[in-house]
Amino acid sequence: MVDPTFDYQFRLILIGDSTVGKSSLLKSFAEGKFAEVSDPTVGVDFFARLVQVRDGCRVKLQLWDTAGQERFRSITKSYYRNSVGAVLAYDICNRESYEHIPEWLVEAKRHIAPHEATLLLVGCKHDLASQGYREVSLHEAQDLADYHGVPFLETSAKTGLNVEEAFTVISQNIYNKVKSGEYRVEDGWDGIKTGYFQRTGLGRPGLMEAQAHHSSCC
Ligand code: GDP
Ligand code: MG
């Protein structure tokens, strides 16, 4: 059984053009599955999974998908407002989806404000590059990411390449800002929440496991 306890919950949103591979990336990360044919109209609102950051703290990632809202730039504003960050996704075999990234980036920053958005750029479908379908080079995307100060990875939901790494990187970056005080848990904001361990505190009697856990993190 999955242990439901966690120290923090971070809520993220996945954005980018339709068919770039957002839902597949989420499914690969949360369920370890890949479907060659995926129905864009059928999906869940969000996926959740636990990850561990470097000091051993447990973070529950709540990852919101944006099915059907890509075409009109009409993502419900509360999706942004209640997120601490966004994964900006394009398809390395679809140049247009890459060219839209700066717009998605501006949109995310604007609507996640007043909180500072923690962002990650992902180039999806890396496995298709070897078949000659690549339209965006690794270097130019890296340059764009560097220009905006955003971490970047090419991923494949099909092979699993960098799927784990992508979500680990963004989780660690958010967590670092929590630790430095840049982010605070706020009532009425779902971007960052404290979980069971943080709420119960260190010294609670009978929680040996929690205490042991806490000795190594947070
Ligand atoms: P979304 O609209 O951004 O959510 O895109 P989907 O996740 O629904 O993917 C669109 C199509 O691309 C589907 O047919 C997927 O099977 C395919 N796809 C997604 N990710 C990958 C990948 O990493 N490799 C390959 N080869 N195909 C992918
Ligand atoms: Mg989708």
Short mmCIF file of C-alpha atoms and ligand atoms in Angstrom, two decimals:
data_model
loop_
_atom_site.label_atom_id
_atom_site.label_comp_id
_atom_site.label_asym_id
_atom_site.label_seq_id
_atom_site.Cartn_x
_atom_site.Cartn_y
_atom_site.Cartn_z
CA MET A 1 0.00 0.00 0.00
CA VAL A 2 1.21 3.48 -0.77
CA ASP A 3 2.01 5.49 2.31
CA PRO A 4 -0.24 8.55 2.12
CA THR A 5 1.91 10.70 4.36
CA PHE A 6 3.95 13.56 3.04
CA ASP A 7 5.66 16.69 4.26
CA TYR A 8 4.58 19.10 1.55
CA GLN A 9 2.24 19.13 -1.36
CA PHE A 10 3.16 21.12 -4.46
CA ARG A 11 0.56 21.80 -7.05
CA LEU A 12 1.77 22.15 -10.63
CA ILE A 13 0.12 22.67 -13.97
CA LEU A 14 1.16 21.18 -17.31
CA ILE A 15 0.80 23.53 -20.23
CA GLY A 16 1.69 23.61 -23.90
CA ASP A 17 -0.02 23.07 -27.23
CA SER A 18 -2.43 20.24 -27.85
CA THR A 19 -0.90 16.80 -28.70
CA VAL A 20 2.63 17.67 -27.56
CA GLY A 21 2.47 14.83 -25.06
CA LYS A 22 1.40 16.40 -21.76
CA SER A 23 -1.09 13.74 -20.71
CA SER A 24 1.30 10.98 -21.76
CA LEU A 25 4.10 12.51 -19.70
CA LEU A 26 1.84 12.68 -16.66
CA LYS A 27 0.63 9.14 -17.13
CA SER A 28 4.17 7.89 -17.53
CA PHE A 29 5.25 9.65 -14.35
CA ALA A 30 2.23 8.82 -12.22
CA GLU A 31 1.33 5.36 -13.50
CA GLY A 32 4.38 4.18 -15.45
CA LYS A 33 2.23 3.61 -18.52
CA PHE A 34 2.31 4.76 -22.11
CA ALA A 35 -0.52 4.51 -24.66
CA GLU A 36 0.27 4.79 -28.35
CA VAL A 37 -3.22 6.13 -28.97
CA SER A 38 -4.62 8.47 -26.38
CA ASP A 39 -8.02 10.08 -26.49
CA PRO A 40 -7.58 13.77 -25.75
CA THR A 41 -11.14 14.10 -24.50
CA VAL A 42 -10.83 11.37 -21.92
CA GLY A 43 -8.56 12.03 -19.02
CA VAL A 44 -8.30 12.85 -15.40
CA ASP A 45 -8.03 16.36 -14.03
CA PHE A 46 -4.87 15.69 -12.13
CA PHE A 47 -2.37 13.02 -11.19
CA ALA A 48 -0.65 12.73 -7.86
CA ARG A 49 2.59 11.06 -6.86
CA LEU A 50 5.05 11.17 -4.05
CA VAL A 51 8.64 12.14 -4.71
CA GLN A 52 11.54 12.47 -2.35
CA VAL A 53 13.75 15.52 -2.37
CA ARG A 54 17.44 15.44 -1.54
CA ASP A 55 17.21 15.72 2.22
CA GLY A 56 14.67 12.91 2.37
CA CYS A 57 11.58 15.05 2.67
CA ARG A 58 8.52 13.63 1.01
CA VAL A 59 6.68 15.81 -1.44
CA LYS A 60 3.33 14.98 -2.90
CA LEU A 61 3.09 16.40 -6.39
CA GLN A 62 -0.36 17.24 -7.60
CA LEU A 63 -0.08 17.62 -11.37
CA TRP A 64 -2.92 19.26 -13.21
CA ASP A 65 -3.56 18.38 -16.81
CA THR A 66 -5.14 20.89 -19.16
CA ALA A 67 -7.07 18.69 -21.58
CA GLY A 68 -9.08 20.59 -24.12
CA GLN A 69 -7.97 24.00 -22.91
CA GLU A 70 -4.86 24.29 -25.04
CA ARG A 71 -6.21 25.64 -28.26
CA PHE A 72 -7.77 28.82 -27.05
CA ARG A 73 -5.29 29.80 -24.39
CA SER A 74 -8.29 29.48 -22.17
CA ILE A 75 -6.89 27.65 -19.20
CA THR A 76 -9.04 28.34 -16.22
CA LYS A 77 -7.28 31.06 -14.29
CA SER A 78 -7.70 29.29 -10.96
CA TYR A 79 -5.51 26.47 -12.33
CA TYR A 80 -2.68 28.96 -12.52
CA ARG A 81 -3.52 30.88 -9.39
CA ASN A 82 -3.52 27.74 -7.29
CA SER A 83 -0.27 26.40 -8.71
CA VAL A 84 3.25 27.08 -7.56
CA GLY A 85 4.71 26.25 -10.93
CA ALA A 86 4.24 24.98 -14.43
CA VAL A 87 5.79 22.42 -16.74
CA LEU A 88 6.01 24.00 -20.20
CA ALA A 89 5.81 21.23 -22.77
CA TYR A 90 6.50 21.18 -26.49
CA ASP A 91 7.00 18.36 -28.99
CA ILE A 92 10.54 18.15 -30.40
CA CYS A 93 8.95 17.00 -33.68
CA ASN A 94 6.59 19.99 -33.87
CA ARG A 95 8.34 23.28 -34.38
CA GLU A 96 5.19 25.35 -33.95
CA SER A 97 4.63 23.94 -30.48
CA TYR A 98 8.17 25.06 -29.59
CA GLU A 99 7.62 28.52 -31.00
CA HIS A 100 4.62 28.93 -28.72
CA ILE A 101 6.66 28.28 -25.60
CA PRO A 102 7.47 31.95 -24.89
CA GLU A 103 3.75 32.72 -24.94
CA TRP A 104 2.99 29.88 -22.53
CA LEU A 105 5.81 31.07 -20.32
CA VAL A 106 4.48 34.61 -20.14
CA GLU A 107 0.97 33.32 -19.53
CA ALA A 108 2.10 31.10 -16.67
CA LYS A 109 4.17 33.80 -15.00
CA ARG A 110 1.43 36.36 -15.31
CA HIS A 111 -1.30 34.22 -13.82
CA ILE A 112 0.74 32.46 -11.14
CA ALA A 113 1.76 35.92 -9.88
CA PRO A 114 1.87 37.33 -7.26
CA HIS A 115 3.62 34.07 -6.45
CA GLU A 116 6.81 33.51 -8.37
CA ALA A 117 6.29 30.69 -10.83
CA THR A 118 8.78 27.83 -10.73
CA LEU A 119 9.02 26.58 -14.28
CA LEU A 120 10.48 23.67 -16.21
CA LEU A 121 10.78 23.29 -19.97
CA VAL A 122 10.33 19.81 -21.43
CA GLY A 123 10.80 18.73 -25.03
CA CYS A 124 8.57 15.66 -25.41
CA LYS A 125 8.84 12.59 -27.69
CA HIS A 126 12.62 12.29 -27.66
CA ASP A 127 12.30 8.70 -28.92
CA LEU A 128 11.07 9.98 -32.30
CA ALA A 129 14.29 11.93 -32.91
CA SER A 130 16.12 8.77 -33.93
CA GLN A 131 13.49 8.20 -36.60
CA GLY A 132 14.27 11.51 -38.25
CA TYR A 133 11.27 13.47 -37.03
CA ARG A 134 13.12 16.08 -34.99
CA GLU A 135 12.28 19.71 -35.79
CA VAL A 136 13.81 21.41 -32.75
CA SER A 137 17.44 20.90 -31.82
CA LEU A 138 18.54 20.24 -28.28
CA HIS A 139 20.86 23.23 -28.41
CA GLU A 140 18.36 25.84 -29.44
CA ALA A 141 15.90 24.73 -26.78
CA GLN A 142 18.70 24.77 -24.22
CA ASP A 143 19.53 28.33 -25.29
CA LEU A 144 15.90 29.38 -24.86
CA ALA A 145 15.75 27.74 -21.44
CA ASP A 146 19.00 29.41 -20.37
CA TYR A 147 17.76 32.77 -21.59
CA HIS A 148 14.69 32.46 -19.38
CA GLY A 149 16.58 30.85 -16.51
CA VAL A 150 14.43 27.74 -16.65
CA PRO A 151 15.72 24.16 -16.36
CA PHE A 152 15.26 22.02 -19.46
CA LEU A 153 15.09 18.32 -20.34
CA GLU A 154 14.07 16.30 -23.34
CA THR A 155 11.76 13.48 -22.30
CA SER A 156 10.04 10.43 -23.71
CA ALA A 157 6.85 9.11 -22.21
CA LYS A 158 7.36 6.07 -24.42
CA THR A 159 10.81 5.02 -23.20
CA GLY A 160 10.61 6.80 -19.86
CA LEU A 161 13.67 8.92 -20.65
CA ASN A 162 14.03 11.77 -18.14
CA VAL A 163 10.43 11.48 -16.94
CA GLU A 164 11.44 10.91 -13.35
CA GLU A 165 14.23 13.47 -13.60
CA ALA A 166 11.92 16.19 -14.92
CA PHE A 167 9.58 16.08 -11.96
CA THR A 168 12.43 15.63 -9.51
CA VAL A 169 14.14 18.77 -10.80
CA ILE A 170 11.07 20.97 -10.48
CA SER A 171 10.19 19.50 -7.06
CA GLN A 172 13.68 20.16 -5.76
CA ASN A 173 13.63 23.73 -7.05
CA ILE A 174 10.32 24.46 -5.34
CA TYR A 175 11.46 22.76 -2.17
CA ASN A 176 14.65 24.85 -2.09
CA LYS A 177 12.51 27.98 -2.20
CA VAL A 178 10.33 26.70 0.62
CA LYS A 179 13.42 26.11 2.72
CA SER A 180 14.89 29.51 1.92
CA GLY A 181 11.63 31.23 2.84
CA GLU A 182 10.96 32.43 -0.67
CA TYR A 183 7.72 30.46 -0.66
CA ARG A 184 5.36 30.28 2.27
CA VAL A 185 2.36 28.16 2.96
CA GLU A 186 -0.65 30.44 2.79
CA ASP A 187 -4.26 29.91 3.73
CA GLY A 188 -6.43 30.06 0.67
CA TRP A 189 -3.63 29.13 -1.72
CA ASP A 190 -3.22 25.57 -2.95
CA GLY A 191 0.22 26.03 -4.54
CA ILE A 192 2.05 24.71 -1.48
CA LYS A 193 0.46 22.88 1.40
CA THR A 194 1.92 21.14 4.39
CA GLY A 195 1.20 17.48 4.86
CA TYR A 196 0.77 15.16 7.75
CA PHE A 197 4.31 15.30 9.12
CA GLN A 198 4.55 19.05 9.04
CA ARG A 199 1.19 19.50 10.70
CA THR A 200 1.78 17.00 13.49
CA GLY A 201 5.21 18.29 14.36
CA LEU A 202 8.23 16.50 15.64
CA GLY A 203 7.52 15.55 19.18
CA ARG A 204 4.14 13.94 18.89
CA PRO A 205 4.03 10.83 21.07
CA GLY A 206 3.60 7.49 19.41
CA LEU A 207 4.80 8.62 16.02
CA MET A 208 8.08 6.83 16.02
CA GLU A 209 8.14 6.52 12.31
CA ALA A 210 7.44 10.19 11.83
CA GLN A 211 10.21 11.11 14.25
CA ALA A 212 12.69 8.85 12.57
CA HIS A 213 11.70 10.28 9.26
CA HIS A 214 12.03 13.80 10.53
CA SER A 215 15.47 13.30 11.90
CA SER A 216 16.80 13.10 8.38
CA CYS A 217 14.89 15.85 6.68
CA CYS A 218 13.05 19.13 6.69
P1 GDP B 1 -1.47 16.20 -25.05
O1 GDP B 1 -2.56 16.68 -25.95
O2 GDP B 1 -0.39 17.23 -24.93
O3 GDP B 1 -1.96 15.72 -23.72
O4 GDP B 1 -0.78 14.95 -25.80
P2 GDP B 1 -0.98 13.38 -25.55
O5 GDP B 1 -0.26 12.96 -24.31
O6 GDP B 1 -2.43 13.04 -25.64
O7 GDP B 1 -0.16 12.75 -26.78
C1 GDP B 1 -0.52 13.00 -28.11
C2 GDP B 1 -0.02 11.86 -28.99
O8 GDP B 1 1.40 11.80 -28.93
C3 GDP B 1 -0.52 10.49 -28.54
O9 GDP B 1 -0.79 9.72 -29.69
C4 GDP B 1 0.63 9.90 -27.78
O10 GDP B 1 0.64 8.49 -27.83
C5 GDP B 1 1.82 10.51 -28.50
N1 GDP B 1 2.97 10.67 -27.60
C6 GDP B 1 2.99 11.33 -26.41
N2 GDP B 1 4.19 11.27 -25.84
C7 GDP B 1 4.97 10.54 -26.68
C8 GDP B 1 6.34 10.10 -26.62
O11 GDP B 1 7.10 10.38 -25.71
N3 GDP B 1 6.79 9.37 -27.70
C9 GDP B 1 5.98 9.05 -28.75
N4 GDP B 1 6.53 8.31 -29.73
N5 GDP B 1 4.72 9.43 -28.83
C10 GDP B 1 4.20 10.17 -27.80
MG MG B 2 -3.87 15.82 -22.99
#
